[in-house]
Coordinates of C-alpha atoms in Angstrom, one line a residue:
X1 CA 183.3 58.7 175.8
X2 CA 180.8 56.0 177.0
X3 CA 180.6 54.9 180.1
X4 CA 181.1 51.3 181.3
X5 CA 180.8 50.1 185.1
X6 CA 183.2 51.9 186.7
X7 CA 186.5 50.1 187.7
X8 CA 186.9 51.3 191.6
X9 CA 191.0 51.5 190.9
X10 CA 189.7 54.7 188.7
X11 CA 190.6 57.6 190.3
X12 CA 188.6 61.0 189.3
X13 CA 190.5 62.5 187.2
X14 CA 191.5 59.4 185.0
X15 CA 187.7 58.9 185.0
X16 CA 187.2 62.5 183.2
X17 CA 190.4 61.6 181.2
X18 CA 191.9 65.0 182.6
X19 CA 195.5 65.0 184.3
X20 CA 196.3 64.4 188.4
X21 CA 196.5 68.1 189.1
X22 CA 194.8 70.7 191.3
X23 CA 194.5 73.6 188.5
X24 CA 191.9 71.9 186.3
X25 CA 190.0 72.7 182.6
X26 CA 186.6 73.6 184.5
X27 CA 185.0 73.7 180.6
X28 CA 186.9 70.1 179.6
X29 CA 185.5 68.7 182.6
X30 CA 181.7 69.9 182.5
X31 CA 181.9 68.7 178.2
X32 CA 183.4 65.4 179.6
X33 CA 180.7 64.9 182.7
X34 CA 178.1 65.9 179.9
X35 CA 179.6 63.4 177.6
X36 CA 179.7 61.2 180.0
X37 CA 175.6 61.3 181.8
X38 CA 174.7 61.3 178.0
X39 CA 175.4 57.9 177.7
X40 CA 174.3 56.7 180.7
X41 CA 170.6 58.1 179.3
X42 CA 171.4 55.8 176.2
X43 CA 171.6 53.4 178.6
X44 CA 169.2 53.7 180.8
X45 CA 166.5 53.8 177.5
X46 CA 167.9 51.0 176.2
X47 CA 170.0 52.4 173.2
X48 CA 172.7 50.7 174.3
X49 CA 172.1 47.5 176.2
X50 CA 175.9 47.0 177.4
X51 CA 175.6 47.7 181.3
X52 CA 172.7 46.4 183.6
X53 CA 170.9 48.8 185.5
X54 CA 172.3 48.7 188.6
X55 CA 175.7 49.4 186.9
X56 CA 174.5 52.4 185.3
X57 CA 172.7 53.4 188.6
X58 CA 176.4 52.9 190.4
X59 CA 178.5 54.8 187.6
X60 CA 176.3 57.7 187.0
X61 CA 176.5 58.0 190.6
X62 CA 179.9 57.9 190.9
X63 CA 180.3 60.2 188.1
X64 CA 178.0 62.6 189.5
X65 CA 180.4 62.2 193.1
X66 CA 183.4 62.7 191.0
X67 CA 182.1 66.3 189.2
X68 CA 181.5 67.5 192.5
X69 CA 184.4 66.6 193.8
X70 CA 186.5 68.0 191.3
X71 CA 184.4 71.6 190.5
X72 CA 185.2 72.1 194.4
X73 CA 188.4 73.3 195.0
X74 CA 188.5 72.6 198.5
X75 CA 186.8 69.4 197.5
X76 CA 189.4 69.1 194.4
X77 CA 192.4 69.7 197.3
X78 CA 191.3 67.2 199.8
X79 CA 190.6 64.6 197.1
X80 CA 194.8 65.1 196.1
X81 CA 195.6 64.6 199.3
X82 CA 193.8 61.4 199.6
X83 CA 195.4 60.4 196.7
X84 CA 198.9 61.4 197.6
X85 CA 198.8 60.1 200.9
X86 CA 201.6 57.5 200.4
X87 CA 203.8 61.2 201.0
X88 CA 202.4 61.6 203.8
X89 CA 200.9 65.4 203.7
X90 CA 199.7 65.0 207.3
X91 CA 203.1 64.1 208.8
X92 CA 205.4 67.0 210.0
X93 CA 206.0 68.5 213.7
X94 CA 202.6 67.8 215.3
X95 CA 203.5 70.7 217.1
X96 CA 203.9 73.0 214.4
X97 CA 200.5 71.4 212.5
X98 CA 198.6 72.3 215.7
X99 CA 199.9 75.5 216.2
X100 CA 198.6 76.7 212.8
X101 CA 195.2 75.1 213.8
X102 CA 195.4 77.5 217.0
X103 CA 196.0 80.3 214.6
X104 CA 193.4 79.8 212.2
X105 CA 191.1 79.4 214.9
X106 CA 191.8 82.2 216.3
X107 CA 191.7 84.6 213.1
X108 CA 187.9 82.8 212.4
X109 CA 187.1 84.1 215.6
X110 CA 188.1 87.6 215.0
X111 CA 186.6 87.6 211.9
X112 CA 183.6 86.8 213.7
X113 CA 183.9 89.6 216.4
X114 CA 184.4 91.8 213.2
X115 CA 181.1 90.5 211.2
X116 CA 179.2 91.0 214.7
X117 CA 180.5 95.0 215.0
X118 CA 179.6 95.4 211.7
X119 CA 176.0 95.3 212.5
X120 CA 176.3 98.0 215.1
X121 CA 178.1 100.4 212.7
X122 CA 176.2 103.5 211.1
X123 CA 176.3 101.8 207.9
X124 CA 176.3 98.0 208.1
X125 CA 175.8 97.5 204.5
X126 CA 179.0 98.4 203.9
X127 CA 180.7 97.4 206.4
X128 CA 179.6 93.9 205.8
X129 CA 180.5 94.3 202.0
X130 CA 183.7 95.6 203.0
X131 CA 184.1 92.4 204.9
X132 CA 183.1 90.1 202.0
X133 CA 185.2 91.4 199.3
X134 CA 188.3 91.2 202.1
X135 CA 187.6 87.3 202.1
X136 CA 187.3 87.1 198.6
X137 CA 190.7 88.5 198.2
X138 CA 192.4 86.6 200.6
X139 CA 190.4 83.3 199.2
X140 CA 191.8 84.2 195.6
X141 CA 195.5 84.9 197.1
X142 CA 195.4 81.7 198.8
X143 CA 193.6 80.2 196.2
X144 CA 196.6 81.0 194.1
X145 CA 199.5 80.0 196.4
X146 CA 197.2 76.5 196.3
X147 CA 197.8 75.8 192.8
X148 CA 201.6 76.3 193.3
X149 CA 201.9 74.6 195.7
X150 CA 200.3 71.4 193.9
X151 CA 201.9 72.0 191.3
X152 CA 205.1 70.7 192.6
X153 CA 203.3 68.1 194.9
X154 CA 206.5 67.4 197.5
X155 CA 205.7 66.4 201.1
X156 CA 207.2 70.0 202.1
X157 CA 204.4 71.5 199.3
X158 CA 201.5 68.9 200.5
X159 CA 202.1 69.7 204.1
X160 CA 201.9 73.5 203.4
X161 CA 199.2 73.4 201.3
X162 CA 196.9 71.6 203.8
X163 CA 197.3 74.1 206.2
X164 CA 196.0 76.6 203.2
X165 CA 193.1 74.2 203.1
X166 CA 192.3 74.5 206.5
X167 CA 192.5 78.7 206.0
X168 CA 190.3 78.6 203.4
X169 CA 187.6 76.3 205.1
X170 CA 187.7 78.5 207.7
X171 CA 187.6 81.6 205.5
X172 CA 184.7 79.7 203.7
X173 CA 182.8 79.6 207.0
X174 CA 183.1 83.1 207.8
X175 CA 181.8 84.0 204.2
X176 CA 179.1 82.2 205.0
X177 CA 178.1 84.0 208.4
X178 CA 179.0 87.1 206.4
X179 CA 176.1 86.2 203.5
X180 CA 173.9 85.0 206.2
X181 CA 174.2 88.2 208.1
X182 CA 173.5 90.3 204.9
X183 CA 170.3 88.9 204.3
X184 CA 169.8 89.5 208.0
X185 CA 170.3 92.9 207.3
X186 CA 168.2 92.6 204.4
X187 CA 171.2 94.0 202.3
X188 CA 170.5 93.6 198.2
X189 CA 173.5 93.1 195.7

């Protein structure tokens, strides 16, 4: 695989020669992102002279963009939707869209109230761990109702799985507060 100056009408995955899909060869990719900063350092030492410096500065960037984009699977989900925006994943009852907003919203918030009793409990240690490996299941249940959906990418599928995104963002956030407040408590693994 050598890398060229990259042509912009490139999308990610034909850059990492991998298929348009959500559920992705994690090891293919990292061997073809290796592959692929290897020869930008043949470049960039002069073992091959075939792009100017400025290309090579501009690809490996956009390679290294690309790999991060694609080992995130929110990342990897919002990137598809860019992608498949000619079916419209946004479009749909704006009243139903923001209704599931509203919802989300309002189960981040309890799972906020929940992560703030936990420190108030006998044992917040486990409370909070209990609370952790909750989001981690729902994450992987979603997670897996994600990759079926894309795999059949219909506008009915697109629009359902953006509202999975958004759980999982918000899901994501809450893990967050939930590590942050572990260390708070000064809680181990």
């Amino acid at each position: 695989m050598q890398l060229v100056v990259l042509n912009s009408t490139k999308n990610y995955f034909e850059l990492f020669d991998l298929p348009m899909s959500f559920a992705i060869d994690a090891s293919l990719l990292a061997e073809r992102y290796r592959a692929l900063l290897r020869s930008a350092q043949r470049i960039r030492y002069g073992i091959d002279n075939d792009v100017d410096s400025a290309g090579n500065i501009r690809a490996v960037t956009q390679v290294e963009k690309a790999y991060r984009t694609l080992t995130d699977p929110l990342s990897r989900a919002e990137y598809l939707f860019s992608l498949y925006s000619e079916t419209s994943a946004e479009s749909g009852d704006y009243a139903e869209i923001r209704g599931n907003r509203g919802a989300s919203l309002m189960e981040e918030m309890e799972l906020r109230e929940t992560l703030a009793e936990a420190s108030n409990r006998p044992d917040p240690a486990t409370a909070v761990a209990e609370i952790l490996t909750s989001l981690a299941e729902e994450c992987a249940a979603l997670d897996k109702e994600l990759h079926d959906l894309f795999a059949d990418p219909c506008p009915s599928n697109l629009r359902a799985a953006r509202q999975i995104v958004r759980k999982l963002q918000s899901l994501s956030r809450c893990r967050r507060d939930a590590e942050e407040r572990r260390l708070e408590l000064g809680i181990q693994d």
